[in-house]
Short mmCIF file of C-alpha atoms in Angstrom, two decimals:
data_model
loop_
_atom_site.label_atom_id
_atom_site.label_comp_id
_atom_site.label_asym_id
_atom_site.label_seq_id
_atom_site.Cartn_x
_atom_site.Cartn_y
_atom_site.Cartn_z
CA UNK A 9 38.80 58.02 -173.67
CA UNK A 10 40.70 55.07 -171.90
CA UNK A 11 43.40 54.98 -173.96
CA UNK A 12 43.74 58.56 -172.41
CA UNK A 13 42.92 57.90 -168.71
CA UNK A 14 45.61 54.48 -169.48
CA UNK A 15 48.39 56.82 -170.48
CA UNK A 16 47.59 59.40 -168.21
CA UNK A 17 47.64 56.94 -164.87
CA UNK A 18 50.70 55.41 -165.99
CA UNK A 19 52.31 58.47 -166.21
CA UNK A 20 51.44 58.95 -162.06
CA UNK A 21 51.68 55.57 -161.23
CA UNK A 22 54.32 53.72 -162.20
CA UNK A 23 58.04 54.29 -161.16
CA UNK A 24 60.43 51.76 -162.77
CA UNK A 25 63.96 51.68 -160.98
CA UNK A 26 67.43 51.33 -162.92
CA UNK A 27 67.69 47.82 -163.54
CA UNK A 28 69.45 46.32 -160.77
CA UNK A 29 70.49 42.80 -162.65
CA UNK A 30 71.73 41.54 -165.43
CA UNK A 31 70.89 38.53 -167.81
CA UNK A 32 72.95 36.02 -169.07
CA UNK A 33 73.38 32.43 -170.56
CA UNK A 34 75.52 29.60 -168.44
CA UNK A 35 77.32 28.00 -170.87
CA UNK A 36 77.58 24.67 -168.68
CA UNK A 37 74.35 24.58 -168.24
CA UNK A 38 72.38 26.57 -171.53
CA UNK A 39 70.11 28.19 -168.93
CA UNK A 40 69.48 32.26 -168.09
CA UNK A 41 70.79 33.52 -164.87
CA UNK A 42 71.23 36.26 -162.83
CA UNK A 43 73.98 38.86 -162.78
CA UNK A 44 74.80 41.40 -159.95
CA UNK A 45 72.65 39.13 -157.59
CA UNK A 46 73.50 37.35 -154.32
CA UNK A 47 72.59 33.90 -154.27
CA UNK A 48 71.28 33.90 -157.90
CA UNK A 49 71.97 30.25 -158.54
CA UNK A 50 69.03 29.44 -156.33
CA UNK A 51 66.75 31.26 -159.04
CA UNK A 52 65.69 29.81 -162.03
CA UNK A 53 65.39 32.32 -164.61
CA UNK A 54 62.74 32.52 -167.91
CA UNK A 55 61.92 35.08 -170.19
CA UNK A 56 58.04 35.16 -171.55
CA UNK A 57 56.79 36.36 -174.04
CA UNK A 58 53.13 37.73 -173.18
CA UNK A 59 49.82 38.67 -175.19
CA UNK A 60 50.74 42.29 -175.94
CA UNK A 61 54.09 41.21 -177.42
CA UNK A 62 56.19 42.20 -174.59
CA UNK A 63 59.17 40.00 -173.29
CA UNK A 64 59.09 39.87 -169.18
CA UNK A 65 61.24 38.06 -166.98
CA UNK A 66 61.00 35.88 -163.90
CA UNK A 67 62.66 34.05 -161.50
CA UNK A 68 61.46 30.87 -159.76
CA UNK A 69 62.65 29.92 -156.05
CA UNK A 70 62.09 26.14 -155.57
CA UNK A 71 61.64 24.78 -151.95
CA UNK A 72 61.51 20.98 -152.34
CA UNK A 73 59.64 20.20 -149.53
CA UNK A 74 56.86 22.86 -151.11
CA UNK A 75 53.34 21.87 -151.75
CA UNK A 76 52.10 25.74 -152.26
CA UNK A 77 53.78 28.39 -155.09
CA UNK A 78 53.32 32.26 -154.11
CA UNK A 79 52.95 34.02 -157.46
CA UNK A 80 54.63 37.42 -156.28
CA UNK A 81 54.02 40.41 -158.00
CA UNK A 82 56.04 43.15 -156.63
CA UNK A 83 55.20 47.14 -155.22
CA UNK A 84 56.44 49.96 -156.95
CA UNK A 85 59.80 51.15 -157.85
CA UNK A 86 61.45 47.48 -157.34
CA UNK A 87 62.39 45.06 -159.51
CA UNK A 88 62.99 41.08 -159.42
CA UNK A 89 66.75 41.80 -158.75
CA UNK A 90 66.14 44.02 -155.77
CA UNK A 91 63.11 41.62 -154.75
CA UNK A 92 65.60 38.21 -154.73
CA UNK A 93 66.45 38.14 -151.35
CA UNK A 94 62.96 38.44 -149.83
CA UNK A 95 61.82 35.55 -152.45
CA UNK A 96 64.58 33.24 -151.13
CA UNK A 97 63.58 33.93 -147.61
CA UNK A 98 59.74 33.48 -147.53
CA UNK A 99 60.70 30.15 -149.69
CA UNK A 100 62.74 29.14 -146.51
CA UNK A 101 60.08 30.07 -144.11
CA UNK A 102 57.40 29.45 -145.32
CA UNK A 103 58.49 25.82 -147.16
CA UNK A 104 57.05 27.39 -150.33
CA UNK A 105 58.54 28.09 -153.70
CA UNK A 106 58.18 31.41 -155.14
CA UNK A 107 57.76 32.91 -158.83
CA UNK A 108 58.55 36.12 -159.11
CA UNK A 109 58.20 38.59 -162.05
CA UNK A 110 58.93 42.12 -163.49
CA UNK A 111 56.38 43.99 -165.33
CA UNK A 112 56.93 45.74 -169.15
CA UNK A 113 59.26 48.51 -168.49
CA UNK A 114 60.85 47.13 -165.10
CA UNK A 115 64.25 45.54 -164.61
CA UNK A 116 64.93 44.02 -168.02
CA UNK A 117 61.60 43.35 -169.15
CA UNK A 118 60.67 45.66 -172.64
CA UNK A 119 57.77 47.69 -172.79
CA UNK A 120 55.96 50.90 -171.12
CA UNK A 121 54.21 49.73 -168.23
CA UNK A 122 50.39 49.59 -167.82
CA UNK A 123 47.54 48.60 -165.88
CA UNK A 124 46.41 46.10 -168.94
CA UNK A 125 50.02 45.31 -169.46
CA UNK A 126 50.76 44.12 -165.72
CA UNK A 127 47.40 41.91 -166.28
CA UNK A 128 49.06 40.31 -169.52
CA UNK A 129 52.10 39.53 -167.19
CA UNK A 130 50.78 38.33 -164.56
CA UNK A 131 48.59 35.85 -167.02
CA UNK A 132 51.85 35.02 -169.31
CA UNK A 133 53.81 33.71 -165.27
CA UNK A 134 50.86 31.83 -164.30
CA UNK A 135 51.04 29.86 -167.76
CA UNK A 136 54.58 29.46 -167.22
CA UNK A 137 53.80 28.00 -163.90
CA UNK A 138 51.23 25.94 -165.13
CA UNK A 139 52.97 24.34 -168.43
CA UNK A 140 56.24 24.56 -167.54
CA UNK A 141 56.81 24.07 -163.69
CA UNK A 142 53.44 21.86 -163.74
CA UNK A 143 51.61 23.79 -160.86
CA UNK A 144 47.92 23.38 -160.40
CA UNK A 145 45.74 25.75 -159.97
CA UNK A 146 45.09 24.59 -156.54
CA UNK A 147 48.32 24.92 -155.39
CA UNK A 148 48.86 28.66 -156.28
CA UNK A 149 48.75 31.35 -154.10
CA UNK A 150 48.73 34.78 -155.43
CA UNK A 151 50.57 37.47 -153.42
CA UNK A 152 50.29 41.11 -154.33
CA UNK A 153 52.52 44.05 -152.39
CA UNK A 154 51.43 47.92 -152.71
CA UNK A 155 50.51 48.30 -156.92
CA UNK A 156 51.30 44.39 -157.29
CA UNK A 157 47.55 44.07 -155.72
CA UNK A 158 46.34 45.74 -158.90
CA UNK A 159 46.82 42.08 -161.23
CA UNK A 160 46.86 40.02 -158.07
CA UNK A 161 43.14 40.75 -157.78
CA UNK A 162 42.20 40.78 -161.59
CA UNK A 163 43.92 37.24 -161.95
CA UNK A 164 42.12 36.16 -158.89
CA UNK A 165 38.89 36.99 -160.27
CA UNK A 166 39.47 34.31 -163.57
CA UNK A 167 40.62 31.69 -161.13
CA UNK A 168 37.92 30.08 -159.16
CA UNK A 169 40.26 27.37 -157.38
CA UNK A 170 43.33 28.90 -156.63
CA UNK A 171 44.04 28.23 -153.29
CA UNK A 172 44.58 31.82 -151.66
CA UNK A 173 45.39 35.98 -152.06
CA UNK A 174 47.87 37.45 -149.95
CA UNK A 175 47.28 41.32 -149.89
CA UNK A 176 50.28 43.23 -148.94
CA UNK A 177 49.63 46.83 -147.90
CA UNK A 178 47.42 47.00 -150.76
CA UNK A 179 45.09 49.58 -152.60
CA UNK A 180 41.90 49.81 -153.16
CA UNK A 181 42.23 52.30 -156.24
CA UNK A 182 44.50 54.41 -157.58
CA UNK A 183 42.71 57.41 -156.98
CA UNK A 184 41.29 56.25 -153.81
CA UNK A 185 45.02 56.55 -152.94
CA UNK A 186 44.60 60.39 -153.24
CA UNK A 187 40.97 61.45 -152.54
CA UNK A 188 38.24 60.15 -150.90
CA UNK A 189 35.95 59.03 -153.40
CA UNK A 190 32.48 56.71 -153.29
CA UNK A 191 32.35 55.77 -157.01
CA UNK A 192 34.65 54.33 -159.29
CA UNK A 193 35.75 56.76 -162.11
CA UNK A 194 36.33 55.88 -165.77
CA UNK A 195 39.90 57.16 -165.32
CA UNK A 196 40.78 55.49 -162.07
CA UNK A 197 43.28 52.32 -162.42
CA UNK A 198 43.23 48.74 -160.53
CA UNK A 199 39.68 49.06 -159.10
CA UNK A 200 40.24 46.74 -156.30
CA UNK A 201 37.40 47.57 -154.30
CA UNK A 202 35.41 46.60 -157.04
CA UNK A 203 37.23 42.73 -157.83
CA UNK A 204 37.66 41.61 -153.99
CA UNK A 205 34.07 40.71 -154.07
CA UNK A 206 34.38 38.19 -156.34
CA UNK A 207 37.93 36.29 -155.29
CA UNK A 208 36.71 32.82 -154.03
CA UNK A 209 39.17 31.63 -151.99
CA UNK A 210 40.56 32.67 -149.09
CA UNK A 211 41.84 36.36 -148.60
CA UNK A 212 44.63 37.66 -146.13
CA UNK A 213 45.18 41.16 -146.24
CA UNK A 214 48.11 42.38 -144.03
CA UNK A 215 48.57 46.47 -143.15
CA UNK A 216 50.73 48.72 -141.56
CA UNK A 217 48.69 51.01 -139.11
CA UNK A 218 51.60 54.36 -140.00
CA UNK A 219 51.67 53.43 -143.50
CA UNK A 220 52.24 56.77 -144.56
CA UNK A 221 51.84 55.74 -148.58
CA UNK A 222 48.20 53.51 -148.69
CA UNK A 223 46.26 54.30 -145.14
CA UNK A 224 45.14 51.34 -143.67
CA UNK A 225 41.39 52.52 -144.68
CA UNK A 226 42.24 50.20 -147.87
CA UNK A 227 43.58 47.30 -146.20
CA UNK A 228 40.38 47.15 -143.45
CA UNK A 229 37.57 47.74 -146.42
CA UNK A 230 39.44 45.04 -149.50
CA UNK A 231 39.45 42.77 -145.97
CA UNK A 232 35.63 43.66 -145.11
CA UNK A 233 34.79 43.32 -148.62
CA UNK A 234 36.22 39.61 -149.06
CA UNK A 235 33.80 36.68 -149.01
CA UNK A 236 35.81 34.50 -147.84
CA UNK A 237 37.96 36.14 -144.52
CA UNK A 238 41.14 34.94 -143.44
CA UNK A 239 42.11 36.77 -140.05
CA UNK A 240 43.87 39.68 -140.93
CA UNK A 241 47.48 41.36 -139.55
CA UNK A 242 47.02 45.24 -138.18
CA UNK A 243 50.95 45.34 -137.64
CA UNK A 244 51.34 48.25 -135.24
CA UNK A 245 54.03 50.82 -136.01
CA UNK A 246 54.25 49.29 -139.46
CA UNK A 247 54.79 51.57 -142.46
CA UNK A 248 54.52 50.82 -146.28
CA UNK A 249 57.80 48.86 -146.85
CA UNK A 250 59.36 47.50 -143.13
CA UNK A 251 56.21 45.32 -142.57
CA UNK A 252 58.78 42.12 -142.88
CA UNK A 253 60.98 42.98 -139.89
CA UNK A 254 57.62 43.12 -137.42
CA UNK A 255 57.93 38.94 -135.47
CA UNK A 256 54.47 38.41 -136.63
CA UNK A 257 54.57 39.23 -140.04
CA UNK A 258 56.36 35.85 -140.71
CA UNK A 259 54.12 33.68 -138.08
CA UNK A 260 51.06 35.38 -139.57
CA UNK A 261 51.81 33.89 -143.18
CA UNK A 262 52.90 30.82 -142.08
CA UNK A 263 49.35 30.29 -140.14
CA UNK A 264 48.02 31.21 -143.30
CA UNK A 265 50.16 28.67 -145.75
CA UNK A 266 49.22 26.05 -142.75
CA UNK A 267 45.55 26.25 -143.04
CA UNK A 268 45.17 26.85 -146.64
CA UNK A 269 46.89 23.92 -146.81
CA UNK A 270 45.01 21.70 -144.50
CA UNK A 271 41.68 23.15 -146.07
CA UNK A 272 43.05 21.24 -149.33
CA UNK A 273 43.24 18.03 -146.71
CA UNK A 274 40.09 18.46 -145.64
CA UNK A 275 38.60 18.83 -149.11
CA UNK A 276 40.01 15.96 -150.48
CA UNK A 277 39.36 13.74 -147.24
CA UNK A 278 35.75 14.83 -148.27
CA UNK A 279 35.45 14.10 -151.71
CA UNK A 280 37.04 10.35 -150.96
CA UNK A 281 34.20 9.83 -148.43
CA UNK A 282 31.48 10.81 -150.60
CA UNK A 283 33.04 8.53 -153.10
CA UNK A 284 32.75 5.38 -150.91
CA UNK A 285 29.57 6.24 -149.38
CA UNK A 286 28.28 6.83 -152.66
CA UNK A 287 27.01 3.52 -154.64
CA UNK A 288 29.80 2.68 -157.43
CA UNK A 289 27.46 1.22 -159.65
CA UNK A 290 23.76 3.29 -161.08
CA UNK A 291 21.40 1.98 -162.41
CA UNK A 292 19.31 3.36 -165.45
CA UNK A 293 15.78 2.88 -166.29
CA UNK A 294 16.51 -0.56 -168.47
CA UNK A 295 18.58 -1.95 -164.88
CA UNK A 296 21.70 -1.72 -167.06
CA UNK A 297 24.50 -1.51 -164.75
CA UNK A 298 26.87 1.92 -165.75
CA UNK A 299 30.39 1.84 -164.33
CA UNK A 300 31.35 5.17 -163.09
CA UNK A 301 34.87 6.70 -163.27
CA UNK A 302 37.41 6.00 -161.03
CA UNK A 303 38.92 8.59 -158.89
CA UNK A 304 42.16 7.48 -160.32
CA UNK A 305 40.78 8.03 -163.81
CA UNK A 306 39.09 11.75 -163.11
CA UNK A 307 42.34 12.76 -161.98
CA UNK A 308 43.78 11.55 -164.75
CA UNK A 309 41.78 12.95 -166.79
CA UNK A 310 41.94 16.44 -165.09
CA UNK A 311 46.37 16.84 -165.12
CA UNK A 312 47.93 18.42 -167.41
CA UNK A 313 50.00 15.44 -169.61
CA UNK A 314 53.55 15.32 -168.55
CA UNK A 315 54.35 14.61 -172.28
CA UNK A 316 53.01 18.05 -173.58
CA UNK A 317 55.37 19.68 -171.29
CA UNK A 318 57.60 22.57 -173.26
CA UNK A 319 60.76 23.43 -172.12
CA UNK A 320 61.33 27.60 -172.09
CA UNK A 321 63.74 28.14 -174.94
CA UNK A 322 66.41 30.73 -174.73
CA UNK A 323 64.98 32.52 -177.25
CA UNK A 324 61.21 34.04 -176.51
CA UNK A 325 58.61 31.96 -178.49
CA UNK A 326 54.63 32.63 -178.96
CA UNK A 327 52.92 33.05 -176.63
CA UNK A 328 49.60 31.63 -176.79
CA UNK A 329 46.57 33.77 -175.23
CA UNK A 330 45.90 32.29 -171.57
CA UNK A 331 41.96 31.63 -171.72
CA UNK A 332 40.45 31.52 -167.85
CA UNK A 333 37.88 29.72 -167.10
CA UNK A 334 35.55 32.38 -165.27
CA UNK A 335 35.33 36.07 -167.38
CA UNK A 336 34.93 39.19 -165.94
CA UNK A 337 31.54 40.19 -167.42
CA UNK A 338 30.01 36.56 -166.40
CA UNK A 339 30.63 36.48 -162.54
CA UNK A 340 28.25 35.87 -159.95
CA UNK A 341 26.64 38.42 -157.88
CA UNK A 342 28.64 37.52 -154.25
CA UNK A 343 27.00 36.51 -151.45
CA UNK A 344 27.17 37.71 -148.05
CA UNK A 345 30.71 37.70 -146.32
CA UNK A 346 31.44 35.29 -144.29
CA UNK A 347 34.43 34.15 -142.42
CA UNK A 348 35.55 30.73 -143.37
CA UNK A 349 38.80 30.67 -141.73
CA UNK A 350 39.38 31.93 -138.74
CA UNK A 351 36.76 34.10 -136.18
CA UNK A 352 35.12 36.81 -137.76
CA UNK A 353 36.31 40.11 -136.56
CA UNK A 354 33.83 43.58 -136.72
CA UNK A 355 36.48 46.17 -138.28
CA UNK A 356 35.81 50.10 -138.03
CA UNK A 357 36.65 51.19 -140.95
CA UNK A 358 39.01 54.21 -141.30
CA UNK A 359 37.33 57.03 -143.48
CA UNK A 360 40.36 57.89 -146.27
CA UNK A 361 42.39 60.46 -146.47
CA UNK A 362 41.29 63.22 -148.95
CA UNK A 363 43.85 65.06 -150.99
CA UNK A 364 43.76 68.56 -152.26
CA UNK A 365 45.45 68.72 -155.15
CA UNK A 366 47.19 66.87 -158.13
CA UNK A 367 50.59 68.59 -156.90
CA UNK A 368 49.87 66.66 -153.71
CA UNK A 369 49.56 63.38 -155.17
CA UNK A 370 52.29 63.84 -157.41
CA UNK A 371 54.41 64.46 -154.44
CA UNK A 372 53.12 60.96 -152.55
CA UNK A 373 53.87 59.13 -155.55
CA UNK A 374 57.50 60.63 -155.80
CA UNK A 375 57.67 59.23 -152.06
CA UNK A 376 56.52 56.05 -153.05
CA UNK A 377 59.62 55.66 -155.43
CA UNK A 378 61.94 56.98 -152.51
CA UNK A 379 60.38 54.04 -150.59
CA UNK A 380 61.61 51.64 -152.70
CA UNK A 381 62.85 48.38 -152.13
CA UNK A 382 66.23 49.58 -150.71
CA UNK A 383 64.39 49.98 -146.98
CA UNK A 384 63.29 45.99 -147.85
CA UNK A 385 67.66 45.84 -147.75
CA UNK A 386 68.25 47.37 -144.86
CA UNK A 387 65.66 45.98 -143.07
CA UNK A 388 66.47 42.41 -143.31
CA UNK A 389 70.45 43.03 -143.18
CA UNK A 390 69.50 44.85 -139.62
CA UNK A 391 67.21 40.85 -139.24
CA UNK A 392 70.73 38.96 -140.30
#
């Protein structure tokens, strides 16, 4: 029965575009790069291999002032190639560096796509990022635009200290897309309204109130349904894909990279003053004196060595199975919502659009591939 509902939703959901780059070997240099691609020698491309046996590639923005990686996974009927220009630019405005990824079946990547083939992406860039590039947990913010919310939230749900979710005119179902419906079905895809409860880190969700595509409805109830609110961005007049020419989309995620990065301050400022407050020495029952651990050696002990570092050949090796550290089926029951990071605002939510038919929804998905990442293009060449 899922195998059928799988097939079935992929069939409606997913719109892969003609690849829009190429891929090819420097010769100088031994490493992949991008063809048919402004500016593609400020990308850093790897091909992964992941747990289904597909081959997916990415591209990695570096910003060398960065502290914080965005782990972007893209909206429909785009790939990495079409994607490249917006990656460079929130690297330069926000000071971050961006990975970026295309699922099985987009740009050059093999495969069908999937719902449980965008999750084994999504989990074969963040062990890039992690064993490769040498990113903590901590420092990783996931960002997921339109569809891309889909393994944005099911990644989010494994990773307990990651230090943020960005929700880009997000879903909170596929079918909830079409109908208005008040239970999950067995043959709905990317239950978000079911995950957001249990992301726990912060959560900014930003919307377009005449998004035409995903009402706003979704973005107001994933942001009422987060434990732990970040103020969210209502852009007026925004529709699904020109939210980045709007002033405040920028300013908004910038506030956001700011405090998410000054909560990691804070935290640490924290933990160093229980340490010294704290006694360095215990004592046990026979007044033996126990030296405890220095906060030198814990964070040793808790990096990643430097020396087991692989480097991504050029041909795809195995990939090992990335194991998080919090399942699915084991996580707690979330506690009431409440807004960590910024005033707490009471949101009405919009009741959802119902749909009539199949024909109808086959018809808004068709528009969803016509509003693909070519109105991204013109929009910031009408910014330049």
């Amino acid at each position: 029965m899922g195998g059928v509902s799988s097939t079935i939703a992929s069939k409606l959901a997913f719109f892969p575009p003609e690849p829009s780059y190429q891929v090819d070997l420097d010769e100088q240099t031994q490493k992949l790069k991008l063809l048919g691609v402004s500016q593609s020698e400020k990308g850093e491309v790897s091909i992964l291999q992941t747990k289904r046996g597909h081959y997916i590639f990415s591209v990695f923005v570096r910003n060398k002032g960065a502290t914080m990686t965005l782990l972007y996974s893209h909206g429909n009927a785009a790939d990495i190639g079409q994607m490249f220009q917006f990656f460079i630019e929130l690297s330069d405005r926000l000071r971050v560096n961006v990975m970026g990824y295309d699922y099985a079946g987009y740009g050059r990547s093999n495969g069908e796509p999937s719902e449980q083939n965008t999750y084994a992406d999504i989990e074969a860039v963040y062990k890039c990022l992690k064993e490769i590039y040498e990113v903590k947990e901590e420092d990783i913010i996931l960002y997921g635009q339109s569809i891309g919310s889909g393994p944005t939230l099911e990644l989010a749900t494994k990773l307990p200290q990651i230090r943020g979710v960005i929700l880009q005119s997000a879903i909170l179902s596929g079918l909830r897309v079409m109908y208005r419906i008040k239970y999950s079905l067995w043959l709905d895809i990317y239950k978000n309204i079911d995950k957001i409860p249990y992301v726990s880190c912060p959560v900014l969700v930003i919307h377009g109130t005449e998004d035409d595509i995903v009402d706003i409805s979704h973005g107001k109830k994933l942001w009422e349904l987060s434990k732990m609110k970040y103020e969210p961005l209502w852009v007026k007049g925004g529709n699904h894909c020109d939210l980045q020419v709007f002033p405040q989309f920028f300013t908004h995620l910038k506030k956001f990279i700011i405090s998410v990065e000054r909560q990691s301050d804070y935290s640490k400022n924290v933990e160093l003053e229980e340490s010294i407050i704290d006694l360095d020495y215990t004592l046990d029952i026979t007044n033996e004196i126990k030296c405890r651990p220095s906060i030198e050696e814990i964070e040793k002990s808790s990096r990643i060595s430097t020396e087991q570092k692989e480097i991504i050949p050029i041909r795809p090796s195995t990939d090992r199975k990335l194991k998080p550290r919090i399942s699915f089926d084991k996580r707690e029951k979330p506690r009431k919502s409440m807004d960590y990071f910024g005033k707490s605002r009471s949101s009405t939510d919009q009741s959802e659009r119902g749909r009539n038919s199949i024909d109808r929804f086959g018809d808004m998905m068709r528009s969803v591939a016509m509003c693909n990442i070519d109105c991204l293009k013109q929009t910031l060449a009408e910014e330049d």
